[in-house]
PDB file of C-alpha atoms in Angstrom:
ATOM      1  CA  ALA A   1       0.000   0.000   0.000  1.00 74.00           C
ATOM      2  CA  GLN A   2       1.159   3.479  -0.674  1.00 82.00           C
ATOM      3  CA  SER A   3       1.992   5.895   2.106  1.00 89.00           C
ATOM      4  CA  VAL A   4       3.569   9.282   2.568  1.00 93.00           C
ATOM      5  CA  THR A   5       5.345  10.417   5.692  1.00 94.00           C
ATOM      6  CA  GLN A   6       6.170  13.964   6.645  1.00 95.00           C
ATOM      7  CA  PRO A   7       8.255  13.592   9.810  1.00 95.00           C
ATOM      8  CA  ASP A   8       7.976  17.208  10.920  1.00 95.00           C
ATOM      9  CA  ILE A   9       4.573  18.335  12.129  1.00 93.00           C
ATOM     10  CA  HIS A  10       5.701  21.915  12.825  1.00 95.00           C
ATOM     11  CA  ILE A  11       8.675  23.928  11.649  1.00 97.00           C
ATOM     12  CA  THR A  12       9.481  27.449  12.749  1.00 97.00           C
ATOM     13  CA  VAL A  13      11.853  29.448  10.610  1.00 97.00           C
ATOM     14  CA  SER A  14      13.006  33.053  10.618  1.00 97.00           C
ATOM     15  CA  GLU A  15      12.114  35.244   7.697  1.00 97.00           C
ATOM     16  CA  GLY A  16      14.947  35.184   5.199  1.00 97.00           C
ATOM     17  CA  ALA A  17      16.263  31.840   6.397  1.00 98.00           C
ATOM     18  CA  SER A  18      16.215  28.679   4.333  1.00 98.00           C
ATOM     19  CA  LEU A  19      13.523  26.061   4.655  1.00 98.00           C
ATOM     20  CA  GLU A  20      13.520  22.339   4.039  1.00 98.00           C
ATOM     21  CA  LEU A  21      10.480  20.121   4.463  1.00 98.00           C
ATOM     22  CA  ARG A  22      10.962  16.388   4.488  1.00 98.00           C
ATOM     23  CA  CYS A  23       8.841  13.838   2.689  1.00 97.00           C
ATOM     24  CA  ASN A  24       9.290  10.091   2.423  1.00 96.00           C
ATOM     25  CA  TYR A  25       7.050   7.855   0.401  1.00 93.00           C
ATOM     26  CA  SER A  26       6.288   4.208  -0.092  1.00 90.00           C
ATOM     27  CA  TYR A  27       4.772   3.317  -3.433  1.00 86.00           C
ATOM     28  CA  GLY A  28       4.649   0.115  -5.402  1.00 78.00           C
ATOM     29  CA  ALA A  29       4.646   1.595  -8.863  1.00 77.00           C
ATOM     30  CA  THR A  30       6.193   4.603 -10.530  1.00 78.00           C
ATOM     31  CA  PRO A  31       5.542   7.424  -8.085  1.00 84.00           C
ATOM     32  CA  TYR A  32       4.095  10.682  -9.221  1.00 89.00           C
ATOM     33  CA  LEU A  33       5.021  13.118  -6.481  1.00 93.00           C
ATOM     34  CA  PHE A  34       3.520  16.465  -5.601  1.00 94.00           C
ATOM     35  CA  TRP A  35       3.844  19.254  -3.080  1.00 96.00           C
ATOM     36  CA  TYR A  36       0.846  21.384  -2.151  1.00 95.00           C
ATOM     37  CA  VAL A  37       0.467  24.423   0.077  1.00 95.00           C
ATOM     38  CA  GLN A  38      -2.656  25.239   2.036  1.00 91.00           C
ATOM     39  CA  SER A  39      -3.089  28.691   3.495  1.00 87.00           C
ATOM     40  CA  PRO A  40      -5.790  29.290   6.109  1.00 80.00           C
ATOM     41  CA  GLY A  41      -9.220  29.294   4.538  1.00 73.00           C
ATOM     42  CA  GLN A  42      -7.809  28.462   1.135  1.00 77.00           C
ATOM     43  CA  GLY A  43      -7.766  25.365  -0.964  1.00 80.00           C
ATOM     44  CA  LEU A  44      -4.691  23.385  -1.819  1.00 88.00           C
ATOM     45  CA  GLN A  45      -2.376  25.003  -4.317  1.00 91.00           C
ATOM     46  CA  LEU A  46       0.040  22.922  -6.336  1.00 92.00           C
ATOM     47  CA  LEU A  47       3.656  24.017  -5.798  1.00 95.00           C
ATOM     48  CA  LEU A  48       5.419  21.498  -7.988  1.00 94.00           C
ATOM     49  CA  LYS A  49       5.407  17.949  -9.202  1.00 91.00           C
ATOM     50  CA  TYR A  50       7.803  15.229 -10.288  1.00 91.00           C
ATOM     51  CA  PHE A  51       7.378  12.138 -12.382  1.00 84.00           C
ATOM     52  CA  SER A  52      10.512  11.697 -14.453  1.00 82.00           C
ATOM     53  CA  GLY A  53      13.614  13.389 -15.744  1.00 84.00           C
ATOM     54  CA  ASP A  54      15.711  15.849 -13.800  1.00 86.00           C
ATOM     55  CA  THR A  55      15.448  14.966 -10.140  1.00 90.00           C
ATOM     56  CA  LEU A  56      15.534  18.610  -9.068  1.00 95.00           C
ATOM     57  CA  VAL A  57      12.271  20.289  -9.956  1.00 95.00           C
ATOM     58  CA  GLN A  58      11.408  23.933  -9.740  1.00 96.00           C
ATOM     59  CA  GLY A  59       8.023  25.148  -8.663  1.00 96.00           C
ATOM     60  CA  ILE A  60       6.133  28.323  -8.024  1.00 95.00           C
ATOM     61  CA  LYS A  61       6.898  30.863  -5.311  1.00 95.00           C
ATOM     62  CA  GLY A  62      10.609  30.031  -5.371  1.00 97.00           C
ATOM     63  CA  PHE A  63      10.222  26.454  -4.143  1.00 97.00           C
ATOM     64  CA  GLU A  64      12.161  23.482  -5.415  1.00 97.00           C
ATOM     65  CA  ALA A  65      12.164  19.798  -4.567  1.00 97.00           C
ATOM     66  CA  GLU A  66      14.631  16.994  -5.057  1.00 96.00           C
ATOM     67  CA  PHE A  67      13.638  13.427  -5.802  1.00 94.00           C
ATOM     68  CA  LYS A  68      15.961  10.782  -4.392  1.00 93.00           C
ATOM     69  CA  ARG A  69      14.877   7.313  -5.390  1.00 90.00           C
ATOM     70  CA  SER A  70      17.433   5.568  -3.193  1.00 91.00           C
ATOM     71  CA  GLN A  71      16.038   7.314  -0.134  1.00 93.00           C
ATOM     72  CA  SER A  72      12.395   7.329  -1.262  1.00 93.00           C
ATOM     73  CA  SER A  73      12.377  11.006  -0.509  1.00 95.00           C
ATOM     74  CA  PHE A  74      11.030  14.144  -2.131  1.00 97.00           C
ATOM     75  CA  ASN A  75      12.097  17.044   0.074  1.00 98.00           C
ATOM     76  CA  LEU A  76      10.892  20.578  -0.520  1.00 98.00           C
ATOM     77  CA  ARG A  77      13.219  23.543  -0.161  1.00 98.00           C
ATOM     78  CA  LYS A  78      13.216  27.289  -0.362  1.00 98.00           C
ATOM     79  CA  PRO A  79      16.419  29.324  -0.023  1.00 97.00           C
ATOM     80  CA  SER A  80      14.847  32.335   1.684  1.00 97.00           C
ATOM     81  CA  VAL A  81      11.398  32.280   3.214  1.00 97.00           C
ATOM     82  CA  HIS A  82       8.978  35.160   3.265  1.00 96.00           C
ATOM     83  CA  TRP A  83       6.325  35.790   5.906  1.00 95.00           C
ATOM     84  CA  SER A  84       3.714  34.835   3.316  1.00 94.00           C
ATOM     85  CA  ASP A  85       5.132  31.300   3.223  1.00 96.00           C
ATOM     86  CA  ALA A  86       3.558  30.574   6.594  1.00 96.00           C
ATOM     87  CA  ALA A  87       1.094  27.818   5.754  1.00 96.00           C
ATOM     88  CA  GLU A  88       0.629  24.080   5.829  1.00 94.00           C
ATOM     89  CA  TYR A  89       2.485  22.015   3.283  1.00 96.00           C
ATOM     90  CA  PHE A  90       1.466  18.601   2.047  1.00 95.00           C
ATOM     91  CA  CYS A  91       3.477  16.053   0.147  1.00 96.00           C
ATOM     92  CA  ALA A  92       1.452  13.621  -1.923  1.00 94.00           C
ATOM     93  CA  VAL A  93       1.888  10.670  -4.223  1.00 91.00           C
ATOM     94  CA  GLY A  94      -0.504   9.546  -6.915  1.00 86.00           C
ATOM     95  CA  PRO A  95      -0.937   7.031  -9.692  1.00 81.00           C
ATOM     96  CA  PHE A  96      -1.143   9.598 -12.449  1.00 76.00           C
ATOM     97  CA  GLU A  97       1.093  12.232 -13.895  1.00 73.00           C
ATOM     98  CA  ALA A  98      -1.702  14.743 -13.644  1.00 74.00           C
ATOM     99  CA  ALA A  99      -1.865  16.425 -10.275  1.00 71.00           C
ATOM    100  CA  GLY A 100      -4.782  16.099  -7.915  1.00 72.00           C
ATOM    101  CA  ASN A 101      -5.993  12.692  -9.027  1.00 79.00           C
ATOM    102  CA  LYS A 102      -6.512  10.031  -6.324  1.00 83.00           C
ATOM    103  CA  LEU A 103      -3.717  11.321  -4.151  1.00 87.00           C
ATOM    104  CA  THR A 104      -2.285   9.851  -0.989  1.00 89.00           C
ATOM    105  CA  PHE A 105      -1.190  12.688   1.261  1.00 92.00           C
ATOM    106  CA  GLY A 106       1.323  12.967   4.037  1.00 93.00           C
ATOM    107  CA  GLY A 107       0.262  14.348   7.390  1.00 91.00           C
ATOM    108  CA  GLY A 108       1.347  17.853   6.536  1.00 93.00           C
ATOM    109  CA  THR A 109       3.943  20.223   7.976  1.00 96.00           C
ATOM    110  CA  ARG A 110       2.859  23.532   9.414  1.00 95.00           C
ATOM    111  CA  VAL A 111       5.403  26.267   8.792  1.00 97.00           C
ATOM    112  CA  LEU A 112       5.565  29.274  11.069  1.00 97.00           C
ATOM    113  CA  VAL A 113       7.670  32.242  10.009  1.00 97.00           C
ATOM    114  CA  LYS A 114       9.237  34.481  12.657  1.00 96.00           C
ATOM    115  CA  PRO A 115       9.835  38.111  11.757  1.00 91.00           C
TER     116      PRO A 115
ATOM    117  CA  GLY B   1      -8.942  29.408 -15.287  1.00 63.00           C
ATOM    118  CA  ALA B   2      -9.551  26.160 -13.390  1.00 85.00           C
ATOM    119  CA  VAL B   3     -11.369  27.533 -10.390  1.00 89.00           C
ATOM    120  CA  VAL B   4     -13.130  25.156  -8.029  1.00 92.00           C
ATOM    121  CA  SER B   5     -15.459  26.496  -5.388  1.00 93.00           C
ATOM    122  CA  GLN B   6     -16.984  24.776  -2.414  1.00 94.00           C
ATOM    123  CA  HIS B   7     -20.026  25.863  -0.511  1.00 95.00           C
ATOM    124  CA  PRO B   8     -20.411  26.382   2.333  1.00 96.00           C
ATOM    125  CA  SER B   9     -16.960  27.177   3.690  1.00 93.00           C
ATOM    126  CA  TRP B  10     -18.082  26.116   7.129  1.00 94.00           C
ATOM    127  CA  VAL B  11     -21.221  24.641   8.604  1.00 97.00           C
ATOM    128  CA  ILE B  12     -22.423  23.679  12.037  1.00 97.00           C
ATOM    129  CA  CYS B  13     -25.222  21.163  12.286  1.00 96.00           C
ATOM    130  CA  LYS B  14     -27.002  19.230  14.985  1.00 97.00           C
ATOM    131  CA  SER B  15     -26.329  15.562  15.504  1.00 97.00           C
ATOM    132  CA  GLY B  16     -28.728  13.439  13.491  1.00 97.00           C
ATOM    133  CA  THR B  17     -29.309  15.940  10.730  1.00 97.00           C
ATOM    134  CA  SER B  18     -27.951  15.805   7.196  1.00 97.00           C
ATOM    135  CA  VAL B  19     -25.772  18.388   5.559  1.00 97.00           C
ATOM    136  CA  LYS B  20     -24.940  18.928   1.899  1.00 97.00           C
ATOM    137  CA  ILE B  21     -21.651  20.272   0.612  1.00 97.00           C
ATOM    138  CA  GLU B  22     -21.341  21.536  -2.942  1.00 97.00           C
ATOM    139  CA  CYS B  23     -18.293  21.455  -5.180  1.00 96.00           C
ATOM    140  CA  ARG B  24     -18.459  23.502  -8.354  1.00 95.00           C
ATOM    141  CA  SER B  25     -16.070  23.939 -11.219  1.00 94.00           C
ATOM    142  CA  LEU B  26     -16.588  27.553 -12.216  1.00 94.00           C
ATOM    143  CA  ASP B  27     -14.797  27.796 -15.523  1.00 92.00           C
ATOM    144  CA  PHE B  28     -14.427  24.281 -16.861  1.00 93.00           C
ATOM    145  CA  GLN B  29     -16.384  21.077 -17.194  1.00 93.00           C
ATOM    146  CA  ALA B  30     -15.369  18.600 -14.534  1.00 92.00           C
ATOM    147  CA  THR B  31     -15.817  15.048 -15.696  1.00 91.00           C
ATOM    148  CA  THR B  32     -14.168  13.698 -12.574  1.00 91.00           C
ATOM    149  CA  MET B  33     -14.284  14.928  -9.006  1.00 93.00           C
ATOM    150  CA  PHE B  34     -12.601  13.644  -5.878  1.00 93.00           C
ATOM    151  CA  TRP B  35     -13.705  14.068  -2.290  1.00 96.00           C
ATOM    152  CA  TYR B  36     -11.211  14.086   0.586  1.00 94.00           C
ATOM    153  CA  ARG B  37     -11.590  14.329   4.345  1.00 95.00           C
ATOM    154  CA  GLN B  38      -9.120  15.735   6.830  1.00 88.00           C
ATOM    155  CA  PHE B  39      -9.481  15.033  10.522  1.00 82.00           C
ATOM    156  CA  PRO B  40      -7.809  17.428  12.963  1.00 78.00           C
ATOM    157  CA  LYS B  41      -4.055  17.042  12.993  1.00 74.00           C
ATOM    158  CA  GLN B  42      -4.255  14.316  10.362  1.00 78.00           C
ATOM    159  CA  SER B  43      -3.724  14.141   6.643  1.00 82.00           C
ATOM    160  CA  LEU B  44      -6.202  14.357   3.818  1.00 87.00           C
ATOM    161  CA  MET B  45      -7.747  11.009   3.011  1.00 91.00           C
ATOM    162  CA  LEU B  46      -9.432  10.215  -0.276  1.00 92.00           C
ATOM    163  CA  MET B  47     -13.061   9.280   0.313  1.00 95.00           C
ATOM    164  CA  ALA B  48     -14.417   8.741  -3.150  1.00 94.00           C
ATOM    165  CA  THR B  49     -14.084   9.405  -6.852  1.00 92.00           C
ATOM    166  CA  SER B  50     -17.072  10.520  -8.858  1.00 91.00           C
ATOM    167  CA  ASN B  51     -17.516  10.655 -12.600  1.00 88.00           C
ATOM    168  CA  GLU B  52     -20.309  12.696 -14.087  1.00 87.00           C
ATOM    169  CA  GLY B  53     -23.396  10.617 -14.622  1.00 85.00           C
ATOM    170  CA  SER B  54     -22.023   7.557 -12.826  1.00 86.00           C
ATOM    171  CA  LYS B  55     -22.109   6.209  -9.332  1.00 89.00           C
ATOM    172  CA  ALA B  56     -19.235   7.254  -7.142  1.00 93.00           C
ATOM    173  CA  THR B  57     -16.442   4.851  -6.302  1.00 93.00           C
ATOM    174  CA  TYR B  58     -15.743   4.822  -2.586  1.00 95.00           C
ATOM    175  CA  GLU B  59     -12.458   4.044  -0.899  1.00 93.00           C
ATOM    176  CA  GLN B  60     -12.265   1.158   1.505  1.00 93.00           C
ATOM    177  CA  GLY B  61     -13.762   1.972   4.859  1.00 93.00           C
ATOM    178  CA  VAL B  62     -15.922   4.848   3.651  1.00 95.00           C
ATOM    179  CA  GLU B  63     -19.633   4.269   4.163  1.00 94.00           C
ATOM    180  CA  LYS B  64     -21.397   5.008   0.921  1.00 93.00           C
ATOM    181  CA  ASP B  65     -24.803   5.173   2.588  1.00 95.00           C
ATOM    182  CA  LYS B  66     -23.559   7.799   4.988  1.00 96.00           C
ATOM    183  CA  PHE B  67     -21.621   9.913   2.535  1.00 97.00           C
ATOM    184  CA  LEU B  68     -23.848  10.320  -0.493  1.00 96.00           C
ATOM    185  CA  ILE B  69     -22.109  11.703  -3.540  1.00 95.00           C
ATOM    186  CA  ASN B  70     -23.976  13.020  -6.533  1.00 92.00           C
ATOM    187  CA  HIS B  71     -22.268  14.225  -9.685  1.00 90.00           C
ATOM    188  CA  ALA B  72     -25.230  14.969 -11.864  1.00 82.00           C
ATOM    189  CA  SER B  73     -23.717  17.715 -13.970  1.00 91.00           C
ATOM    190  CA  LEU B  74     -20.337  18.602 -15.409  1.00 92.00           C
ATOM    191  CA  THR B  75     -19.944  21.520 -13.040  1.00 94.00           C
ATOM    192  CA  LEU B  76     -21.397  20.281  -9.777  1.00 94.00           C
ATOM    193  CA  SER B  77     -20.818  17.459  -7.360  1.00 94.00           C
ATOM    194  CA  THR B  78     -22.424  17.247  -3.953  1.00 95.00           C
ATOM    195  CA  LEU B  79     -21.469  15.380  -0.822  1.00 97.00           C
ATOM    196  CA  THR B  80     -24.275  14.779   1.648  1.00 97.00           C
ATOM    197  CA  VAL B  81     -23.365  13.643   5.121  1.00 97.00           C
ATOM    198  CA  THR B  82     -26.453  11.837   6.320  1.00 97.00           C
ATOM    199  CA  SER B  83     -27.430  11.556   9.975  1.00 96.00           C
ATOM    200  CA  ALA B  84     -24.281  13.393  10.958  1.00 97.00           C
ATOM    201  CA  HIS B  85     -22.625  12.690  14.280  1.00 96.00           C
ATOM    202  CA  PRO B  86     -19.825  14.492  16.103  1.00 95.00           C
ATOM    203  CA  GLU B  87     -17.285  12.011  14.784  1.00 94.00           C
ATOM    204  CA  ASP B  88     -18.107  13.228  11.268  1.00 95.00           C
ATOM    205  CA  SER B  89     -16.773  16.649  12.172  1.00 95.00           C
ATOM    206  CA  SER B  90     -13.962  17.204   9.751  1.00 94.00           C
ATOM    207  CA  PHE B  91     -12.608  19.292   6.908  1.00 92.00           C
ATOM    208  CA  TYR B  92     -13.989  18.111   3.579  1.00 95.00           C
ATOM    209  CA  ILE B  93     -12.291  19.170   0.360  1.00 94.00           C
ATOM    210  CA  CYS B  94     -12.962  18.357  -3.252  1.00 95.00           C
ATOM    211  CA  SER B  95     -10.879  18.426  -6.374  1.00 93.00           C
ATOM    212  CA  ALA B  96     -12.135  18.495  -9.938  1.00 93.00           C
ATOM    213  CA  SER B  97     -10.634  17.635 -13.293  1.00 91.00           C
ATOM    214  CA  ARG B  98     -11.630  17.601 -16.914  1.00 88.00           C
ATOM    215  CA  GLY B  99     -10.986  13.877 -16.842  1.00 81.00           C
ATOM    216  CA  GLY B 100      -8.751  11.874 -19.087  1.00 76.00           C
ATOM    217  CA  GLY B 101      -5.921  12.025 -16.600  1.00 73.00           C
ATOM    218  CA  THR B 102      -5.718  15.805 -16.532  1.00 80.00           C
ATOM    219  CA  GLU B 103      -4.868  17.867 -13.493  1.00 84.00           C
ATOM    220  CA  ALA B 104      -7.459  18.138 -10.741  1.00 86.00           C
ATOM    221  CA  PHE B 105      -7.845  21.456  -8.945  1.00 90.00           C
ATOM    222  CA  PHE B 106      -8.866  21.818  -5.325  1.00 91.00           C
ATOM    223  CA  GLY B 107     -11.663  23.768  -3.770  1.00 92.00           C
ATOM    224  CA  GLN B 108     -11.120  25.741  -0.585  1.00 90.00           C
ATOM    225  CA  GLY B 109     -12.723  23.111   1.610  1.00 92.00           C
ATOM    226  CA  THR B 110     -15.666  22.952   3.982  1.00 94.00           C
ATOM    227  CA  ARG B 111     -15.284  22.672   7.723  1.00 93.00           C
ATOM    228  CA  LEU B 112     -18.129  20.646   9.195  1.00 96.00           C
ATOM    229  CA  THR B 113     -18.817  20.715  12.914  1.00 96.00           C
ATOM    230  CA  VAL B 114     -21.511  18.438  14.276  1.00 96.00           C
ATOM    231  CA  VAL B 115     -22.783  19.337  17.741  1.00 96.00           C
TER     232      VAL B 115
END
């Protein structure tokens, strides 16, 4: 069965500092991996996705993620966080290249940004 | 484009009553819609997949008689929580796609509280 683990429930980071959110997955087939952000009262917004090719993928809002097959990981990074990055972040895996279809989500990581 | 709207954003209902949640695709025809549930401090779990004009496919462990899903048009799917109880209190979120393996976009979610 597929599963996604986000080990960090909360992360607090200072504005301007770098951010890394961890994600590990277990999936029997070719994994299609996604990162979403959820701001309070908002729906999930797709940050980036990976299914093949270059293992370092760039997304919106200055985020990037690196796929490491040997570690079954897909960690999200941002070099310098802004106060507006405070939100909850979800890693997800799905059976299709297209985002949002039949996803299995991790538990989420809530990011707090200190001024 | 690709805007998905849920209504209501939040609802409080009495135990034993039923509540309907709407998911609308505002600017595209959604052949396929997905319904997810998020319990407090837990991840989003896929409840069911609905295709326009067909019966919904429920994930294991989801009671289809309790969570009635109707996808009668290409722009609207509804989730009705029947005879709601406090344990049904959760955050319900939908995603919608044009089908054919295309990207599904998320609504903003509905927070249901059963008292």
